Short mmCIF file of C-alpha atoms and ligand atoms in Angstrom, two decimals:
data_model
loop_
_atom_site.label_atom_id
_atom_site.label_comp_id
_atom_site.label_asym_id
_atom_site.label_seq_id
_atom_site.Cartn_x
_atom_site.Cartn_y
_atom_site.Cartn_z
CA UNK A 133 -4.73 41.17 -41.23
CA UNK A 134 -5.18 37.87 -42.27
CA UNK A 135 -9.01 36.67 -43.20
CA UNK A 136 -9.88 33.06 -42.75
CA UNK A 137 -13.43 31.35 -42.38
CA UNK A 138 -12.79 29.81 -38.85
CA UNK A 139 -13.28 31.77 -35.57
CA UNK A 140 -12.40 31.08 -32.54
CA UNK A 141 -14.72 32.74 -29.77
CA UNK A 142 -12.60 32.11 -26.34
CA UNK A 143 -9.29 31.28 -28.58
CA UNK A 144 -7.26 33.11 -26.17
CA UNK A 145 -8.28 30.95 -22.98
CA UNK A 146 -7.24 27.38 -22.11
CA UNK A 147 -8.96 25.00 -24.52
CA UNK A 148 -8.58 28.06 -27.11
CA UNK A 149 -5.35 28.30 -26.94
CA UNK A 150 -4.90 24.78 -27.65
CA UNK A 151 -6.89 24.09 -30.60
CA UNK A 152 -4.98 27.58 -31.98
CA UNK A 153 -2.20 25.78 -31.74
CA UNK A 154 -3.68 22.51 -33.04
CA UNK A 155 -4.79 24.23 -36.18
CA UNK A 156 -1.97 26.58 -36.39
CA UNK A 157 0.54 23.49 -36.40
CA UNK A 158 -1.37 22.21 -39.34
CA UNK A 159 -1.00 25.63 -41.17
CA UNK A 160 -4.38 26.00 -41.05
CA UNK A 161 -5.85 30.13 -41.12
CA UNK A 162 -7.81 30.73 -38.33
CA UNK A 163 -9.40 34.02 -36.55
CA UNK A 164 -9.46 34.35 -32.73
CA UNK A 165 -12.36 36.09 -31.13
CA UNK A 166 -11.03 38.10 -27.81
CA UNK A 167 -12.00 41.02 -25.72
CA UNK A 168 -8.19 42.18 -26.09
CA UNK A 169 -6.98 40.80 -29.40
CA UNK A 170 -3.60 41.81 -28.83
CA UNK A 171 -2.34 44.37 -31.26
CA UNK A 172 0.34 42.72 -34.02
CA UNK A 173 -1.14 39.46 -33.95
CA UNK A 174 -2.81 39.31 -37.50
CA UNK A 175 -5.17 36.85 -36.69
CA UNK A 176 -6.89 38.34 -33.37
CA UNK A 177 -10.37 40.25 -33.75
CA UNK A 178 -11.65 42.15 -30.91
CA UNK A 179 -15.12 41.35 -29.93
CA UNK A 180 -17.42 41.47 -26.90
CA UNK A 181 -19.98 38.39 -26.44
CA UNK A 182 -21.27 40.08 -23.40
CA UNK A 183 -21.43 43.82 -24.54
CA UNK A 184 -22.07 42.64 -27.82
CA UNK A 185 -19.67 44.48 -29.64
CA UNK A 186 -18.59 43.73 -32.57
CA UNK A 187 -19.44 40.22 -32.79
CA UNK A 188 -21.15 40.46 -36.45
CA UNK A 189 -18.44 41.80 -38.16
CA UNK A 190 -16.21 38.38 -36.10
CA UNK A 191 -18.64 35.82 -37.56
CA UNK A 192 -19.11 37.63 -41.34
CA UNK A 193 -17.25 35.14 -43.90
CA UNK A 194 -16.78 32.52 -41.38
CA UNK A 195 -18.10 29.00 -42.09
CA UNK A 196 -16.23 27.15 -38.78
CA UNK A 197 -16.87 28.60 -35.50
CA UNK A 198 -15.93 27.32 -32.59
CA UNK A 199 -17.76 28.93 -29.72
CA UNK A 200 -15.77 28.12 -26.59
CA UNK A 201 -15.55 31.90 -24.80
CA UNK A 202 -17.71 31.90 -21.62
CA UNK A 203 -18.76 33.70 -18.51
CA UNK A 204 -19.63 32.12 -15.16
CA UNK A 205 -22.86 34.26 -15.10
CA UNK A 206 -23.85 34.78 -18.55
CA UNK A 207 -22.91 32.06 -20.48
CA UNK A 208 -26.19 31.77 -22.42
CA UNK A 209 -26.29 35.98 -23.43
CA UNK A 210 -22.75 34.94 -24.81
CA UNK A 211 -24.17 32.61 -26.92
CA UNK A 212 -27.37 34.56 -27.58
CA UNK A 213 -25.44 37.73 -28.89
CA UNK A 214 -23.72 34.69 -31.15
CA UNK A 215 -26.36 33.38 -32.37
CA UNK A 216 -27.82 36.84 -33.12
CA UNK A 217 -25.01 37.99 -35.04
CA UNK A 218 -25.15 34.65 -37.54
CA UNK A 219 -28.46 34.94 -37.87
CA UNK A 220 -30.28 33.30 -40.91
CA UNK A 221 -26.75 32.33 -42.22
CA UNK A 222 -27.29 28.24 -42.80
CA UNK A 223 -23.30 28.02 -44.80
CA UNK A 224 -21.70 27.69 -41.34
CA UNK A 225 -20.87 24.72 -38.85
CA UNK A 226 -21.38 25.99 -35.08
CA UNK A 227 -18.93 24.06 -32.63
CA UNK A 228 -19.90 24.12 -29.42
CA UNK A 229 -17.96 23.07 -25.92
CA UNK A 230 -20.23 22.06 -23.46
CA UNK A 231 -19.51 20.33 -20.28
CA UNK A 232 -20.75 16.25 -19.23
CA UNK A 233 -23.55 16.41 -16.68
CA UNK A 234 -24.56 19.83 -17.03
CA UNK A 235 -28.44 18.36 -17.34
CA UNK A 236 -28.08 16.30 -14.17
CA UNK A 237 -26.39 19.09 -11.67
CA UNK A 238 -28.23 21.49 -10.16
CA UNK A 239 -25.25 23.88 -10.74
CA UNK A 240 -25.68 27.76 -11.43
CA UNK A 241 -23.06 27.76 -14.29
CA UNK A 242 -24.44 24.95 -15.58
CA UNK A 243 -27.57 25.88 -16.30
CA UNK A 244 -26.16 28.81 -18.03
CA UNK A 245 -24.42 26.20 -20.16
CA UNK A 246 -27.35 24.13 -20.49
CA UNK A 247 -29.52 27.57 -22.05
CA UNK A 248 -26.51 27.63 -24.27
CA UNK A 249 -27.20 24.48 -25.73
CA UNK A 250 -30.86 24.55 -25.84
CA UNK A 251 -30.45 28.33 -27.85
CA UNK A 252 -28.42 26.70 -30.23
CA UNK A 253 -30.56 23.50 -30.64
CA UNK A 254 -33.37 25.95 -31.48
CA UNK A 255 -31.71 28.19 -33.35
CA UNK A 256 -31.42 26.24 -36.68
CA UNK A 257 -28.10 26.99 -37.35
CA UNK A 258 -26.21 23.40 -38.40
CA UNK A 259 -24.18 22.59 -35.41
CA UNK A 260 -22.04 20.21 -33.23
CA UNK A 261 -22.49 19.90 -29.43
CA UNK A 262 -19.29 18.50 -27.70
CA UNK A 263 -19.66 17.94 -23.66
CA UNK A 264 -16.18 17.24 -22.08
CA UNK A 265 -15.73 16.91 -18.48
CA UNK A 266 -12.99 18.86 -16.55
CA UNK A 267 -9.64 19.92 -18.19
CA UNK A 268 -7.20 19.18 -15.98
CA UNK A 269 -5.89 21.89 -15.74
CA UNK A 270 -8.94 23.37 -14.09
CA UNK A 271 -8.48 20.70 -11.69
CA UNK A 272 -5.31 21.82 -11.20
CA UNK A 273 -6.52 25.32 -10.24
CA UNK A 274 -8.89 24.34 -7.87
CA UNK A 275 -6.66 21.83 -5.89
CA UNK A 276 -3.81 24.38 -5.39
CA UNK A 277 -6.64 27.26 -4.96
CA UNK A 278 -8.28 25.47 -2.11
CA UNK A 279 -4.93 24.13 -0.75
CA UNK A 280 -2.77 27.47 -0.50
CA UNK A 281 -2.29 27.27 3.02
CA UNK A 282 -1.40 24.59 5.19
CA UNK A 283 -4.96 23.84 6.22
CA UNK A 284 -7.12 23.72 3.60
CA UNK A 285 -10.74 22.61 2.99
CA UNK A 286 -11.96 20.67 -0.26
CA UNK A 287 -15.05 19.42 -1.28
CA UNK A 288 -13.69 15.84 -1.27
CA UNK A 289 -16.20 13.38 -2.53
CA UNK A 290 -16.65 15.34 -5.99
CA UNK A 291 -16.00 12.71 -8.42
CA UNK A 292 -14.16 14.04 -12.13
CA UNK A 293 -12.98 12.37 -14.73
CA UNK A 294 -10.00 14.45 -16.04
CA UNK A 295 -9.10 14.83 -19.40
CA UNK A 296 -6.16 16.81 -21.42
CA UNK A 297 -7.19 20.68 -22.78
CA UNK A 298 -5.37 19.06 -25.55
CA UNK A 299 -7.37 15.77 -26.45
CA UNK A 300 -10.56 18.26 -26.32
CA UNK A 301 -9.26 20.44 -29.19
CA UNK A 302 -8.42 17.95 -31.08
CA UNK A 303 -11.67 15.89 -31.18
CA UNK A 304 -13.51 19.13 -31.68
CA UNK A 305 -11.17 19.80 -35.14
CA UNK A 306 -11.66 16.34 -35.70
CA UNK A 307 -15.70 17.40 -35.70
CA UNK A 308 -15.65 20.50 -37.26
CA UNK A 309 -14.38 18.64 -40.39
CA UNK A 310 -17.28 16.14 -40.50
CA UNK A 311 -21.22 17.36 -41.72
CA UNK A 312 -22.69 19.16 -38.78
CA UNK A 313 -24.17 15.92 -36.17
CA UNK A 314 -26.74 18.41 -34.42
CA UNK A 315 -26.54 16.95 -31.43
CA UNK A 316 -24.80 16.45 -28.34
CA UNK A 317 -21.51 14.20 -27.79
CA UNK A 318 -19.31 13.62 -25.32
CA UNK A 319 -16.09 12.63 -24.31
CA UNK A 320 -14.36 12.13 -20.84
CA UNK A 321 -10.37 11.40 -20.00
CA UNK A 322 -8.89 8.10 -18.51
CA UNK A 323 -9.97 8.02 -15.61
CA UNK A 324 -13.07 8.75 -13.02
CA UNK A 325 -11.39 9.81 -9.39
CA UNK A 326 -12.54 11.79 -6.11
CA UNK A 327 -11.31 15.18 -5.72
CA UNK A 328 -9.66 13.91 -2.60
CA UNK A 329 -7.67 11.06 -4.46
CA UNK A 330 -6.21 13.54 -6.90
CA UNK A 331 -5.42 16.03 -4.03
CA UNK A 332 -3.29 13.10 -2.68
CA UNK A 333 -1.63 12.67 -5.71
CA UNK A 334 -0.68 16.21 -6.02
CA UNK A 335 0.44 16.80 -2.59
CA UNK A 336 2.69 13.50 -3.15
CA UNK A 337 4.21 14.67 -6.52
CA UNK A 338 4.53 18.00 -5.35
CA UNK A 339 6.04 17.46 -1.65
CA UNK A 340 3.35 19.84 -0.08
CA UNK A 341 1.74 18.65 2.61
CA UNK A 342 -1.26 19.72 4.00
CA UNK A 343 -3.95 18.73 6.10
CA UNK A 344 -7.27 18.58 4.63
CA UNK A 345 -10.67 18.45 6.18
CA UNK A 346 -13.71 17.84 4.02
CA UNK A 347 -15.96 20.88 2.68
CA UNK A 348 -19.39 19.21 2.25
CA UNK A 349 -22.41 20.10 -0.47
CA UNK A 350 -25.38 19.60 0.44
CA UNK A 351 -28.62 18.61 -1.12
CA UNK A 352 -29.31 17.82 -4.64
CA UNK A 353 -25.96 19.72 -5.71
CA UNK A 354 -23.98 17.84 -3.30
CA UNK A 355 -25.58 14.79 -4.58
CA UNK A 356 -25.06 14.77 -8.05
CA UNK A 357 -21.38 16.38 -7.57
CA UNK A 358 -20.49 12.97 -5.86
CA UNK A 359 -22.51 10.44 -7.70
CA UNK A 360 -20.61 10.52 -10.86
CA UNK A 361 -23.14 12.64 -12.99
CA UNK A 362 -19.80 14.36 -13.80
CA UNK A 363 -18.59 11.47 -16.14
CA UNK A 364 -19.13 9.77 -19.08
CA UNK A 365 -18.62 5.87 -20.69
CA UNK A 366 -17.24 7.70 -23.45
CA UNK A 367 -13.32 7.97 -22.08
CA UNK A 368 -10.51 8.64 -24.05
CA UNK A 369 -8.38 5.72 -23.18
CA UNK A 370 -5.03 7.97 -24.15
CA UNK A 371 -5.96 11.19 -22.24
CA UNK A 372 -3.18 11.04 -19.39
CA UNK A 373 -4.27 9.95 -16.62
CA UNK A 374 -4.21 12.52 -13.56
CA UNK A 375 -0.66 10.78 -12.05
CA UNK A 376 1.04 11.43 -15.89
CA UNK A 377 -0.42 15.04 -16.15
CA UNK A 378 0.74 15.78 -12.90
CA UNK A 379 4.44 14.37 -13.30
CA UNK A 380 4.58 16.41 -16.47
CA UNK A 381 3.49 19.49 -15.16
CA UNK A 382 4.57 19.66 -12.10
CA UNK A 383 8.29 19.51 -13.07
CA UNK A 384 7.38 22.01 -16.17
CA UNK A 385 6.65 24.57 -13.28
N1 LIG B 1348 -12.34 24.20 -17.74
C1 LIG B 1348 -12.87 22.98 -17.84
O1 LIG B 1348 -12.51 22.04 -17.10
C2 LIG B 1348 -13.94 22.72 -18.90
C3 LIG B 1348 -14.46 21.43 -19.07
C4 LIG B 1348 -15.41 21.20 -20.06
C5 LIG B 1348 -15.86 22.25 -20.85
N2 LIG B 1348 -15.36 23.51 -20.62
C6 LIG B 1348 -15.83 24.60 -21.47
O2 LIG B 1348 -14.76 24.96 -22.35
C7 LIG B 1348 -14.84 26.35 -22.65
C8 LIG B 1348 -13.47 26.98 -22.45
O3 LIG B 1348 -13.06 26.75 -21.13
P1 LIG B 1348 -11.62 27.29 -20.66
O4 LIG B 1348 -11.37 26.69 -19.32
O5 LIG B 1348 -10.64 27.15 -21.76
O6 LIG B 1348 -11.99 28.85 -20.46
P2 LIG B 1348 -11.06 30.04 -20.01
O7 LIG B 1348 -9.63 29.64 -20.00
O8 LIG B 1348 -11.65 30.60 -18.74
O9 LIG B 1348 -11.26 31.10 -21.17
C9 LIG B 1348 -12.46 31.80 -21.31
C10 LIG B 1348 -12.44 32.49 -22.67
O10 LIG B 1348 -13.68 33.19 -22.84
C11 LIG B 1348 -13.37 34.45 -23.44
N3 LIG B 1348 -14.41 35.42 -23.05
C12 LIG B 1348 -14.90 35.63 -21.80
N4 LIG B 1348 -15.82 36.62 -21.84
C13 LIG B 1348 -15.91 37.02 -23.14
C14 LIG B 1348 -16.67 38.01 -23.80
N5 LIG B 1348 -17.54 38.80 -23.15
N6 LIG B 1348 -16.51 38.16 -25.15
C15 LIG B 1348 -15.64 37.37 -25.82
N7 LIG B 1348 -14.87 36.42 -25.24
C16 LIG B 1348 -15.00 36.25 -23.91
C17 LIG B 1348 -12.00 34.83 -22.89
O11 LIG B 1348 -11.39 35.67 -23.83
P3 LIG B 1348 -10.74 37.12 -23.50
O12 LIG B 1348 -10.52 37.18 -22.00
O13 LIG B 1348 -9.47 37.15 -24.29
O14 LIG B 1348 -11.74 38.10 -23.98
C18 LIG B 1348 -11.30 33.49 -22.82
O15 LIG B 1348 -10.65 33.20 -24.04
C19 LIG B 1348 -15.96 26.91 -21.77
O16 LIG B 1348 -17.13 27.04 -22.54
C20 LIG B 1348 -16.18 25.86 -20.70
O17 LIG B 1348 -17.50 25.81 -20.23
C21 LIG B 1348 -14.39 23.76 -19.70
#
């Protein structure tokens, strides 16, 4: 086993896996936090955010943690337990991934986020906040979730702002080396388009088509999904745009 003072909480999921490999490629000792740290890779500790299990023995030594695990439901006991288990410890920098717009959509998950960010705000342990909006990979998911068969339904009008996994882990290493900000920053890809523009995108680069009729949201959630709350002035000009990712993926598949 391997020690090092950086954890990863979530390493083993999509952002995780690339800032493992960010920090990795820069030879750079790291410990990833999963509920099935597989056995033989010396840098995996098993742990349980939820359960709590085992999460103070994960965080003892470290001074980096990057706190990206999370569950759609109880994001903010995640980050409670996390909190918990540092407890007075002040010698650490607590990197957290948040997501743009969380404070402006009436959203279930994101209020679970946004109790994860006020817990840590209070919690006077130095830290770094970063909101990023969707991966695009996640976009990704949903489009060829919602169309799997030839008629599918998608809620249309959301607007996102895609931005690569990649990018994300970077700029959050690139924060984790700097003195704690405590606050929140954020950071947004190329380009802000409707889910129904990237859907056509994907069904042209892929060669499925499909006929799509519109699944509304309504009220206040339906609102704020379409009026852009779920972007940010702060774009990463060189994120791919949703067109590159796509012609690079698509062909990797
Ligand atoms: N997806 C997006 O578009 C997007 C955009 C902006 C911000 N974010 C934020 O970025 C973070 C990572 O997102 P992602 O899409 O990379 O997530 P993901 O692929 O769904 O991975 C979730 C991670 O959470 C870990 N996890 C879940 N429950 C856990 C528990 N009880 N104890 C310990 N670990 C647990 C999982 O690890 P194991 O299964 O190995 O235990 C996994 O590594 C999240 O906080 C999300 O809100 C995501």
């Amino acid at each position: 086993m391997i020690m090092s003072t950086i954890l990863i909480t979530g390493g083993t999921g999509t952002l995780g896996k690339s800032l493992s490999a960010l920090l990795s490629s820069q030879n750079i000792p790291h410990m990833i936090g999963s509920r099935n740290a597989e056995s033989g890779k010396d840098h995996n500790v098993t742990m349980d955010l939820l359960q709590n299990k085992a999460v103070k023995e994960a965080v003892e030594g470290k001074q980096v943690i990057f706190h990206l695990a999370t569950d759609l439901k109880k994001d903010a006991l995640l980050t409670q337990n996390l909190l918990q288990a540092i407890g007075t410890n002040r010698n650490i920098h607590l990197v957290y991934i948040s997501i743009v717009g969380i404070d402006k959509v009436p959203f279930a998950y994101y209020k679970q986020k946004l109790a994860s960010e006020n817990a840590i705000k209070a919690s006077g342990i130095p830290f770094t906040i970063l909101r990023a909006t969707q991966f695009h990979e996640f976009i990704h998911q949903i489009i060829t979730t919602f169309l799997k068969f030839p008629v599918g339904l998608l809620p249309k009008k959301i607007i996102s702002q895609p931005i690569d996994a990649s990018i994300v882990a970077a700029e959050l290493y690139r924060l984790s080396k700097e003195e704690p900000v405590g606050k929140t920053i954020e950071i947004g890809g190329a380009e802000a388009l409707t889910l129904e523009e990237m859907a056509n995108e994907w069904m042209e680069q892929s060669g499925k088509k499909k006929l799509i009729f519109n699944l509304p949201i309504w009220g206040e959630l339906g609102r704020t999904f379409c009026n852009g709350s779920l972007t940010t002035a702060n774009s990463v000009k060189h994120s791919k745009s949703w067109r590159q990712w796509l012609a690079q993926h698509l062909v990797e598949k």
